[in-house]
Amino acid sequence: DMKVTQMPRYLIKRMGENVLLECGQDMSHETMYWYRQDPGLGLQLIYISYDVDSNSEGDIPKGYRVSRKKREHFSLILDSAKTNQTSVYFCASSRDNNNQAPLFGEGTRLSVL
Amino acid sequence: GDSVTQTEGLVTLTEGLPVMLNCTYQTIYSNPFLFWYVHYLNESPRLLLKSSTDNKRTEHQGFHATLHKSSSSFHLQKSSAQLSDSALYYCALPRNMGYKLTFGTGTSLLVDP
């Protein structure tokens, strides 16, 4: 079953706490992404990973880091979360071909209080 | 750099009327391709359409779009709106013809009975 799975789906954290968002895919896709979605701003790319330990900054990487130790798993980490990181975070994956449209997960809604 | 513009933040229509959501883009590449994604509330954003060659129409699930390189446009259309079409629609362009997708800011379509 072709699916991108995100955990958790909802998360509430206090400012200054560390946050770990997990993403998995069962398609052996080489490329994985983290986006955040905000009203009026659309989907903004935080990080892209081309394969294990091959990660690259997107457009808004500040305040975030990522980890990809297995092809099927891609984590987004917020060290000392800030209130402006309250958002909906989407993970996506695609085959190693720039002609392929990424497949998205259902998102994680993060609130930082 | 590459960019995508969606000028309408919100489009409100009565059921049965035609739909047209605007998308224009900027890129230095002579043969770009674009995507339309649809995002229903509490679901994953999913691919709706992918562009074909210049001036060729592509269709899926009642929606259609035509890439016009002369006007740098890829507008999304449907002949008759349905209540179930209410969703957020994104136009997207692979940046530098690579893996990083640039999304527009999105257009919310609200179809009233």
Tab-separated table of C-alpha atoms in Angstrom:
chain	number	residue	atom	x	y	z
A	1	ASP	CA	0.000	0.000	0.000
A	2	MET	CA	1.589	3.261	-1.153
A	3	LYS	CA	1.471	5.573	1.809
A	4	VAL	CA	3.334	8.270	3.678
A	5	THR	CA	2.660	8.045	7.397
A	6	GLN	CA	3.218	10.858	9.855
A	7	MET	CA	3.331	10.607	13.639
A	8	PRO	CA	1.957	12.137	15.716
A	9	ARG	CA	-1.015	13.720	13.985
A	10	TYR	CA	-1.504	16.343	16.687
A	11	LEU	CA	1.011	17.729	19.137
A	12	ILE	CA	1.011	20.479	21.745
A	13	LYS	CA	4.325	21.668	23.149
A	14	ARG	CA	5.536	24.516	25.308
A	15	MET	CA	7.970	27.097	24.033
A	16	GLY	CA	11.528	25.889	24.553
A	17	GLU	CA	10.681	22.193	24.435
A	18	ASN	CA	12.179	19.883	21.849
A	19	VAL	CA	9.904	18.456	19.174
A	20	LEU	CA	10.311	15.334	17.066
A	21	LEU	CA	8.083	14.721	14.057
A	22	GLU	CA	8.326	11.346	12.380
A	23	CYS	CA	7.618	10.332	8.821
A	24	GLY	CA	7.692	6.953	7.152
A	25	GLN	CA	7.047	5.625	3.659
A	26	ASP	CA	6.728	2.108	2.326
A	27	MET	CA	7.640	2.701	-1.327
A	28	SER	CA	11.465	2.851	-1.076
A	29	HIS	CA	11.336	6.383	-2.425
A	30	GLU	CA	14.759	8.009	-2.504
A	31	THR	CA	13.596	11.588	-2.042
A	32	MET	CA	11.721	12.842	1.006
A	33	TYR	CA	10.576	16.303	2.029
A	34	TRP	CA	9.327	18.335	4.956
A	35	TYR	CA	6.974	21.228	4.279
A	36	ARG	CA	5.013	23.509	6.542
A	37	GLN	CA	1.642	24.962	5.627
A	38	ASP	CA	0.466	28.349	6.825
A	39	PRO	CA	-2.578	30.368	5.727
A	40	GLY	CA	-1.713	32.729	2.911
A	41	LEU	CA	1.779	31.302	2.537
A	42	GLY	CA	1.024	27.921	1.038
A	43	LEU	CA	3.412	25.015	1.385
A	44	GLN	CA	6.963	26.042	2.155
A	45	LEU	CA	9.904	23.641	1.862
A	46	ILE	CA	11.898	23.200	5.054
A	47	TYR	CA	14.261	20.381	4.091
A	48	ILE	CA	14.728	17.855	1.330
A	49	SER	CA	16.515	14.529	1.595
A	50	TYR	CA	17.870	12.796	-1.501
A	51	ASP	CA	18.674	9.572	0.341
A	52	VAL	CA	20.168	8.342	3.625
A	53	ASP	CA	22.365	11.055	5.182
A	54	SER	CA	21.991	13.241	2.073
A	55	ASN	CA	19.954	16.207	3.223
A	56	SER	CA	19.663	19.723	1.876
A	57	GLU	CA	18.115	22.910	3.168
A	58	GLY	CA	14.902	24.143	1.660
A	59	ASP	CA	13.594	27.685	1.793
A	60	ILE	CA	12.951	28.016	5.535
A	61	PRO	CA	15.405	25.713	7.378
A	62	LYS	CA	16.124	28.041	10.289
A	63	GLY	CA	15.078	26.518	13.584
A	64	TYR	CA	14.798	23.013	12.138
A	65	ARG	CA	17.031	20.040	11.538
A	66	VAL	CA	16.414	16.647	10.002
A	67	SER	CA	17.657	13.103	10.246
A	68	ARG	CA	17.500	10.311	7.706
A	69	LYS	CA	19.245	7.130	8.785
A	70	LYS	CA	17.021	4.736	6.849
A	71	ARG	CA	15.564	5.293	3.399
A	72	GLU	CA	12.006	4.781	4.613
A	73	HIS	CA	12.201	7.145	7.560
A	74	PHE	CA	12.703	10.930	7.767
A	75	SER	CA	12.516	12.948	10.980
A	76	LEU	CA	12.063	16.664	11.571
A	77	ILE	CA	13.481	18.059	14.803
A	78	LEU	CA	12.772	21.377	16.428
A	79	ASP	CA	15.314	22.160	19.106
A	80	SER	CA	13.759	24.576	21.577
A	81	ALA	CA	10.471	25.189	19.802
A	82	LYS	CA	9.200	28.697	19.257
A	83	THR	CA	5.626	29.933	19.080
A	84	ASN	CA	6.074	30.928	15.439
A	85	GLN	CA	6.691	27.285	14.620
A	86	THR	CA	3.033	26.571	15.291
A	87	SER	CA	1.888	25.176	11.960
A	88	VAL	CA	0.827	22.094	10.048
A	89	TYR	CA	3.791	20.036	8.914
A	90	PHE	CA	3.657	17.756	5.905
A	91	CYS	CA	6.068	15.052	4.912
A	92	ALA	CA	6.249	13.852	1.320
A	93	SER	CA	8.225	11.388	-0.743
A	94	SER	CA	8.950	10.737	-4.407
A	95	ARG	CA	11.007	8.532	-6.685
A	96	ASP	CA	14.442	9.728	-7.743
A	97	ASN	CA	13.139	11.480	-10.813
A	98	ASN	CA	12.337	15.155	-11.110
A	99	ASN	CA	9.299	14.259	-13.184
A	100	GLN	CA	7.556	12.660	-10.226
A	101	ALA	CA	4.983	14.487	-8.116
A	102	PRO	CA	5.611	13.912	-4.397
A	103	LEU	CA	3.132	11.853	-2.393
A	104	PHE	CA	2.120	13.597	0.832
A	105	GLY	CA	1.293	12.388	4.310
A	106	GLU	CA	-1.731	13.564	6.270
A	107	GLY	CA	0.185	16.145	8.242
A	108	THR	CA	1.064	16.878	11.849
A	109	ARG	CA	-0.657	19.808	13.489
A	110	LEU	CA	1.811	21.337	15.950
A	111	SER	CA	0.899	23.992	18.488
A	112	VAL	CA	3.698	25.657	20.435
A	113	LEU	CA	2.352	27.536	23.456
B	1	GLY	CA	14.494	32.271	-9.469
B	2	ASP	CA	11.575	30.038	-10.282
B	3	SER	CA	8.240	31.145	-8.872
B	4	VAL	CA	4.517	30.399	-9.009
B	5	THR	CA	1.741	32.938	-8.583
B	6	GLN	CA	-1.837	32.200	-7.617
B	7	THR	CA	-3.607	35.532	-7.414
B	8	GLU	CA	-6.878	34.426	-5.812
B	9	GLY	CA	-6.804	33.485	-2.182
B	10	LEU	CA	-10.486	32.591	-2.085
B	11	VAL	CA	-12.932	31.778	-4.854
B	12	THR	CA	-16.589	31.356	-3.976
B	13	LEU	CA	-18.948	29.809	-6.540
B	14	THR	CA	-22.460	28.509	-6.787
B	15	GLU	CA	-22.792	24.835	-7.635
B	16	GLY	CA	-23.054	24.270	-11.374
B	17	LEU	CA	-21.045	27.303	-12.415
B	18	PRO	CA	-17.680	26.941	-14.186
B	19	VAL	CA	-14.445	26.982	-12.236
B	20	MET	CA	-11.236	28.711	-13.228
B	21	LEU	CA	-8.314	29.006	-10.829
B	22	ASN	CA	-5.363	31.010	-12.047
B	23	CYS	CA	-1.727	29.928	-12.038
B	24	THR	CA	1.172	31.736	-13.667
B	25	TYR	CA	4.826	30.931	-13.326
B	26	GLN	CA	8.323	32.210	-13.934
B	27	THR	CA	11.235	30.012	-14.942
B	28	ILE	CA	14.281	30.195	-17.160
B	29	TYR	CA	13.700	26.706	-18.480
B	30	SER	CA	12.176	26.406	-21.912
B	31	ASN	CA	10.189	23.228	-21.223
B	32	PRO	CA	8.816	23.423	-17.715
B	33	PHE	CA	6.183	21.154	-16.264
B	34	LEU	CA	3.720	22.023	-13.534
B	35	PHE	CA	1.395	20.272	-11.134
B	36	TRP	CA	-1.967	21.032	-9.578
B	37	TYR	CA	-2.528	19.595	-6.116
B	38	VAL	CA	-5.837	19.473	-4.248
B	39	HIS	CA	-6.001	19.509	-0.470
B	40	TYR	CA	-9.226	18.527	1.254
B	41	LEU	CA	-9.584	19.356	4.920
B	42	ASN	CA	-7.950	16.777	7.227
B	43	GLU	CA	-6.518	14.835	4.299
B	44	SER	CA	-3.202	14.719	2.457
B	45	PRO	CA	-2.544	17.129	-0.390
B	46	ARG	CA	-2.745	14.959	-3.492
B	47	LEU	CA	-1.835	15.314	-7.131
B	48	LEU	CA	-4.736	16.397	-9.322
B	49	LEU	CA	-3.065	17.162	-12.649
B	50	LYS	CA	0.329	17.255	-14.277
B	51	SER	CA	1.071	19.375	-17.311
B	52	SER	CA	1.830	17.896	-20.699
B	53	THR	CA	3.503	19.602	-23.642
B	54	ASP	CA	2.862	23.185	-24.668
B	55	ASN	CA	-0.775	23.911	-25.546
B	56	LYS	CA	-1.853	20.354	-24.766
B	57	ARG	CA	-4.778	19.864	-22.380
B	58	THR	CA	-4.567	17.379	-19.525
B	59	GLU	CA	-7.645	16.141	-17.663
B	60	HIS	CA	-8.434	14.287	-14.483
B	61	GLN	CA	-11.569	13.871	-12.398
B	62	GLY	CA	-13.460	16.478	-14.397
B	63	PHE	CA	-10.747	19.114	-14.070
B	64	HIS	CA	-8.514	20.198	-16.916
B	65	ALA	CA	-5.583	22.506	-17.490
B	66	THR	CA	-3.448	23.532	-20.455
B	67	LEU	CA	0.160	24.652	-20.266
B	68	HIS	CA	0.602	27.857	-22.278
B	69	LYS	CA	4.259	28.770	-22.479
B	70	SER	CA	3.438	31.954	-24.397
B	71	SER	CA	1.650	33.347	-21.344
B	72	SER	CA	3.452	31.266	-18.676
B	73	SER	CA	0.139	29.959	-17.415
B	74	PHE	CA	-1.406	26.706	-16.259
B	75	HIS	CA	-4.939	27.610	-15.161
B	76	LEU	CA	-7.185	24.958	-13.629
B	77	GLN	CA	-10.714	24.669	-15.024
B	78	LYS	CA	-13.867	22.676	-14.611
B	79	SER	CA	-17.091	23.115	-16.535
B	80	SER	CA	-19.458	22.721	-13.604
B	81	ALA	CA	-18.542	23.078	-9.918
B	82	GLN	CA	-19.743	20.522	-7.390
B	83	LEU	CA	-20.086	20.908	-3.648
B	84	SER	CA	-17.408	18.248	-3.215
B	85	ASP	CA	-14.896	20.421	-5.102
B	86	SER	CA	-14.591	22.703	-2.079
B	87	ALA	CA	-10.924	22.441	-1.133
B	88	LEU	CA	-7.559	24.187	-1.241
B	89	TYR	CA	-5.815	24.052	-4.621
B	90	TYR	CA	-2.093	24.500	-5.159
B	91	CYS	CA	-0.158	25.065	-8.340
B	92	ALA	CA	3.453	23.828	-8.154
B	93	LEU	CA	6.620	24.072	-10.259
B	94	PRO	CA	9.764	21.936	-9.879
B	95	ARG	CA	12.444	24.496	-9.157
B	96	ASN	CA	15.356	24.599	-11.581
B	97	MET	CA	13.759	21.491	-13.129
B	98	GLY	CA	14.906	19.618	-10.040
B	99	TYR	CA	13.302	17.966	-7.068
B	100	LYS	CA	12.416	21.027	-5.017
B	101	LEU	CA	8.818	21.926	-5.692
B	102	THR	CA	7.813	25.564	-5.425
B	103	PHE	CA	4.177	25.887	-4.472
B	104	GLY	CA	1.932	28.849	-5.021
B	105	THR	CA	0.169	30.349	-2.018
B	106	GLY	CA	-2.950	28.312	-2.781
B	107	THR	CA	-6.538	29.112	-3.727
B	108	SER	CA	-9.405	28.064	-1.491
B	109	LEU	CA	-12.422	27.080	-3.543
B	110	LEU	CA	-15.759	27.222	-1.772
B	111	VAL	CA	-18.772	25.893	-3.657
B	112	ASP	CA	-22.184	26.867	-2.315
B	113	PRO	CA	-25.469	25.089	-3.034
